[in-house]
Amino acid sequence: MSDNIQTVKVLSKTTWTPNLFSFTVSRPDSFKFTAGQFVRLGVNPSQLKYYQHFNNQTDVNAPDEDIFRAYSIVSSPFDEVLEFFSIVIADGAFTSQLQYLEVGDELLLNMTSFGFLTLARYQKPEPKDLWLLATGTGLAPFLSMLQDLQTWQDYEQIILAYSARSLDELAYVEQIERLQEDFGSLVDNPATFTFIPIVTRETIEGALSDRLPKLLTDGTLQERAGLALDIDSTHIMLCGNPDMVEDTKETLKALGLVMNRRGEGNIAVENYW
């Protein structure tokens, strides 16, 4: 095993729906990352407790190989454990195995953190209004940012718009609703936080129901946030379904915002699968 790969232990697992779950693993002392970054996690399915329960029955086969995939980190850079948010892809070599995780299982962690979906990328305009637009498990990097006190200290207003198909797929809502109290309250003059839930295939009281591009184009999202998009003050990040990211990016450009390059500009994106 490479010196850059360490074994971590599964500490907890939360099942949100049959196809969505979160889990925490132990954090190696020397591992560092910036809120918004991702890591490469590995699993050897044959080593999972789930398969060992079958006592090597010949009709239950698990791949005996290390399979790695990229995962954004949910937890704060200062947490003692690492948390991840996962979707189950039925024919996916990685997630179709990861769904069987149990407490005590071991995974592999590449100790290098990756990615540029971090607030440090914004140099101009200076921090003022932060919009975080997520679908599904694309919420993960934004939760990490919102558990970093620096985020609350640097911005005046933060808007989190989080879209899912159904109410039960809208994960972490209780934690989101506590963010202002749990983290904003720990800094002087914290940002004002607005959470906008979006459920596209059910009618849910208090939630918007259209896709993000439409909500932006007709101004519904801005109206709910009580804030206009402004090329001179807006930082806006997109993470989630690649179709959402592409369509919303083009919508924002049509509204006059520009891609962030070399530290300047409004829009930063990450496709999350």
Coordinates of C-alpha atoms in Angstrom, one line a residue:
M1 CA 0.0 0.0 0.0
S2 CA 1.2 3.5 -0.9
D3 CA 2.5 5.7 1.9
N4 CA -0.1 8.2 0.8
I5 CA -3.0 5.8 1.5
Q6 CA -4.2 5.2 5.1
T7 CA -6.8 2.9 6.5
V8 CA -9.8 4.6 8.2
K9 CA -12.5 3.0 10.2
V10 CA -16.3 3.5 9.7
L11 CA -17.7 5.1 12.9
S12 CA -21.3 5.7 12.0
K13 CA -23.8 5.4 9.2
T14 CA -27.1 7.3 8.6
T15 CA -29.6 6.1 6.0
W16 CA -31.7 8.9 4.6
T17 CA -33.5 6.9 1.8
P18 CA -32.9 3.6 0.2
N19 CA -30.5 5.4 -2.2
L20 CA -29.0 8.1 0.0
F21 CA -26.8 7.6 3.1
S22 CA -24.1 9.4 5.1
F23 CA -21.2 7.9 7.0
T24 CA -18.3 9.1 9.2
V25 CA -14.8 7.6 9.4
S26 CA -11.9 8.2 11.6
R27 CA -9.6 11.0 10.7
P28 CA -5.8 10.5 10.5
D29 CA -3.9 13.0 12.6
S30 CA -1.9 14.3 9.7
F31 CA -4.8 14.7 7.2
K32 CA -5.7 18.3 6.2
F33 CA -8.1 19.8 3.8
T34 CA -9.9 23.1 2.9
A35 CA -13.7 23.3 3.2
G36 CA -15.1 22.5 -0.2
Q37 CA -12.4 20.0 -1.3
F38 CA -12.8 16.3 -2.0
V39 CA -10.7 13.2 -1.4
R40 CA -10.4 9.7 -3.0
L41 CA -11.9 7.0 -0.8
G42 CA -11.3 3.3 -1.4
V43 CA -13.1 0.2 -0.6
N44 CA -12.2 -3.5 -1.0
P45 CA -15.7 -5.1 -1.1
S46 CA -14.4 -8.6 0.0
Q47 CA -13.3 -7.1 3.3
L48 CA -16.7 -5.7 4.2
K49 CA -18.6 -7.3 7.1
Y50 CA -21.7 -7.6 5.0
Y51 CA -20.0 -10.2 2.7
Q52 CA -18.3 -11.9 5.6
H53 CA -21.7 -12.7 7.1
F54 CA -22.3 -15.1 4.3
N55 CA -19.3 -17.2 5.4
N56 CA -17.9 -17.4 1.9
Q57 CA -20.9 -18.9 0.3
T58 CA -20.0 -19.7 -3.3
D59 CA -23.1 -17.9 -4.7
V60 CA -22.2 -14.6 -2.9
N61 CA -19.2 -13.0 -4.6
A62 CA -17.5 -9.8 -3.7
P63 CA -14.7 -8.2 -5.8
D64 CA -11.3 -8.6 -4.1
E65 CA -9.8 -5.3 -5.2
D66 CA -9.4 -1.7 -4.0
I67 CA -11.9 0.6 -5.8
F68 CA -11.4 4.3 -5.4
R69 CA -13.9 7.2 -6.1
A70 CA -13.9 10.9 -5.3
Y71 CA -16.0 12.2 -2.4
S72 CA -16.5 15.7 -1.1
I73 CA -16.2 16.1 2.6
V74 CA -19.2 17.1 4.6
S75 CA -17.4 17.9 7.9
S76 CA -15.6 21.0 9.0
P77 CA -11.9 21.2 8.4
F78 CA -11.6 21.2 12.2
D79 CA -13.7 18.1 13.0
E80 CA -12.1 15.1 14.6
V81 CA -13.9 12.8 12.1
L82 CA -14.6 12.9 8.4
E83 CA -18.1 12.7 7.1
F84 CA -19.3 11.9 3.6
F85 CA -22.7 12.0 1.8
S86 CA -23.4 9.3 -0.8
I87 CA -25.9 8.2 -3.4
V88 CA -26.3 4.6 -4.4
I89 CA -25.8 4.0 -8.1
A90 CA -27.2 0.5 -8.8
D91 CA -24.5 -0.5 -11.3
G92 CA -21.7 1.7 -9.9
A93 CA -18.7 -0.4 -9.0
F94 CA -18.1 1.8 -5.9
T95 CA -21.4 3.0 -4.4
S96 CA -23.2 -0.3 -5.1
Q97 CA -20.7 -1.8 -2.6
L98 CA -20.4 1.1 -0.3
Q99 CA -24.1 0.9 0.5
Y100 CA -23.3 -2.2 2.6
L101 CA -21.0 -0.3 5.0
E102 CA -21.3 -1.2 8.6
V103 CA -19.8 0.4 11.7
G104 CA -16.3 -1.1 12.1
D105 CA -15.6 -1.6 8.4
E106 CA -12.4 -0.2 7.1
L107 CA -11.9 2.1 4.0
L108 CA -8.9 3.5 2.4
L109 CA -8.2 7.3 2.3
N110 CA -5.9 9.0 -0.1
M111 CA -4.2 11.6 2.1
T112 CA -4.1 14.2 -0.6
S113 CA -7.1 16.6 -0.8
F114 CA -8.2 17.9 -4.2
G115 CA -10.4 20.5 -5.8
F116 CA -10.8 24.2 -6.2
L117 CA -14.4 24.7 -5.1
T118 CA -13.2 26.7 -2.1
L119 CA -13.9 30.2 -1.0
A120 CA -10.2 31.1 -1.2
R121 CA -10.6 31.2 -5.0
Y122 CA -12.6 34.4 -4.8
Q123 CA -10.3 37.5 -4.8
K124 CA -12.6 39.9 -6.7
P125 CA -15.3 40.9 -6.0
E126 CA -14.5 40.9 -2.3
P127 CA -16.7 38.7 0.0
K128 CA -20.1 40.1 0.6
D129 CA -23.0 37.9 -0.7
L130 CA -22.5 34.1 -0.9
W131 CA -24.9 31.9 -2.8
L132 CA -24.6 28.1 -2.5
L133 CA -26.7 26.2 -5.0
A134 CA -26.8 22.4 -4.6
T135 CA -28.7 19.4 -5.8
G136 CA -28.5 16.0 -4.0
T137 CA -25.2 15.0 -2.6
G138 CA -23.7 18.2 -4.1
L139 CA -24.7 19.7 -0.7
A140 CA -21.6 18.1 0.9
P141 CA -18.9 20.8 0.2
F142 CA -21.3 23.6 1.2
L143 CA -22.0 22.0 4.6
S144 CA -18.3 21.9 5.1
M145 CA -18.0 25.6 4.3
L146 CA -20.9 26.5 6.6
Q147 CA -19.2 24.7 9.5
D148 CA -16.1 26.9 9.1
L149 CA -16.3 30.1 11.2
Q150 CA -14.3 32.0 8.6
T151 CA -17.2 31.8 6.2
W152 CA -19.6 33.4 8.7
Q153 CA -17.0 36.1 9.5
D154 CA -16.2 37.0 5.9
Y155 CA -19.6 37.4 4.4
E156 CA -22.6 39.6 5.1
Q157 CA -25.3 37.4 3.6
I158 CA -25.3 33.6 2.8
I159 CA -28.0 31.9 0.8
L160 CA -28.1 28.1 0.6
A161 CA -30.6 26.8 -2.0
Y162 CA -30.8 23.0 -1.8
S163 CA -32.8 21.0 -4.4
A164 CA -34.1 17.4 -4.2
R165 CA -36.7 15.4 -6.0
S166 CA -38.7 14.6 -2.9
L167 CA -38.9 15.7 0.7
D168 CA -37.3 12.5 2.0
E169 CA -34.3 13.2 -0.2
L170 CA -33.8 16.6 1.4
A171 CA -31.2 15.4 3.8
Y172 CA -29.5 17.3 6.7
V173 CA -32.3 19.8 7.1
E174 CA -32.2 19.8 10.9
Q175 CA -28.5 20.5 10.8
I176 CA -28.9 23.2 8.2
E177 CA -31.5 24.9 10.3
R178 CA -29.1 25.0 13.3
L179 CA -26.1 26.4 11.3
Q180 CA -26.7 30.1 12.2
E181 CA -26.9 29.2 15.9
D182 CA -24.2 26.6 16.0
F183 CA -21.6 28.5 13.9
G184 CA -22.7 32.0 13.2
S185 CA -23.2 32.7 16.9
L186 CA -19.5 32.1 17.5
V187 CA -18.3 35.1 15.5
D188 CA -18.8 38.8 15.9
N189 CA -21.2 40.3 13.3
P190 CA -21.9 37.0 11.5
A191 CA -23.5 36.7 8.1
T192 CA -27.2 36.6 7.8
F193 CA -28.2 33.0 6.7
T194 CA -31.1 32.1 4.5
F195 CA -32.0 28.5 3.7
I196 CA -34.2 27.9 0.6
P197 CA -35.4 24.2 0.2
I198 CA -36.5 23.1 -3.2
V199 CA -38.5 20.0 -3.9
T200 CA -39.2 19.4 -7.6
R201 CA -41.5 16.3 -7.7
E202 CA -43.7 17.0 -4.7
T203 CA -45.6 20.0 -3.5
I204 CA -44.2 20.8 0.0
E205 CA -45.3 23.8 2.0
G206 CA -42.5 26.3 2.4
A207 CA -40.4 24.8 -0.4
L208 CA -40.0 26.1 -3.9
S209 CA -40.7 23.5 -6.7
D210 CA -39.1 24.5 -10.0
R211 CA -35.6 23.8 -11.2
L212 CA -32.9 26.3 -10.3
P213 CA -32.5 27.8 -13.8
K214 CA -36.2 28.7 -13.9
L215 CA -36.2 30.0 -10.4
L216 CA -33.3 32.3 -11.3
T217 CA -34.6 33.4 -14.6
D218 CA -38.0 34.5 -13.3
G219 CA -36.5 36.0 -10.1
T220 CA -38.3 33.7 -7.7
L221 CA -35.1 32.6 -6.0
Q222 CA -33.8 36.1 -5.6
E223 CA -37.2 37.2 -4.2
R224 CA -37.2 34.4 -1.6
A225 CA -33.7 35.3 -0.6
G226 CA -34.5 39.0 -0.5
L227 CA -31.4 39.7 -2.4
A228 CA -30.5 40.5 -6.0
L229 CA -27.6 39.0 -8.0
D230 CA -24.9 41.6 -8.5
I231 CA -21.8 41.3 -10.6
D232 CA -20.0 43.6 -8.1
S233 CA -20.8 41.6 -4.9
T234 CA -22.1 38.1 -5.7
H235 CA -20.1 34.9 -5.1
I236 CA -22.1 32.0 -6.4
M237 CA -21.2 28.3 -6.2
L238 CA -22.9 25.3 -8.0
C239 CA -22.5 21.7 -7.1
G240 CA -24.5 18.6 -7.9
N241 CA -26.1 17.0 -10.9
P242 CA -24.0 17.9 -14.0
D243 CA -27.2 18.9 -16.0
M244 CA -28.2 21.3 -13.2
V245 CA -24.6 22.7 -13.0
E246 CA -24.4 23.3 -16.8
D247 CA -27.9 24.8 -17.2
T248 CA -27.6 27.0 -14.1
K249 CA -24.2 28.2 -15.1
E250 CA -25.5 29.3 -18.5
T251 CA -28.5 31.0 -16.8
L252 CA -26.3 33.0 -14.5
K253 CA -24.1 34.1 -17.4
A254 CA -27.2 35.2 -19.2
L255 CA -28.1 37.2 -16.1
G256 CA -24.8 39.1 -16.4
L257 CA -22.6 37.1 -14.0
V258 CA -19.2 35.8 -15.1
M259 CA -17.2 32.7 -14.4
N260 CA -14.5 32.9 -11.8
R261 CA -11.0 32.6 -13.4
R262 CA -7.7 33.4 -11.8
G263 CA -9.5 34.6 -8.7
E264 CA -11.8 37.1 -10.4
G265 CA -15.5 36.6 -11.2
N266 CA -18.7 35.4 -9.7
I267 CA -19.4 31.7 -10.6
A268 CA -17.6 28.6 -9.4
V269 CA -18.8 25.1 -10.3
E270 CA -18.3 21.4 -9.5
N271 CA -20.0 18.5 -11.2
Y272 CA -20.7 16.0 -8.4
W273 CA -20.6 12.5 -10.0

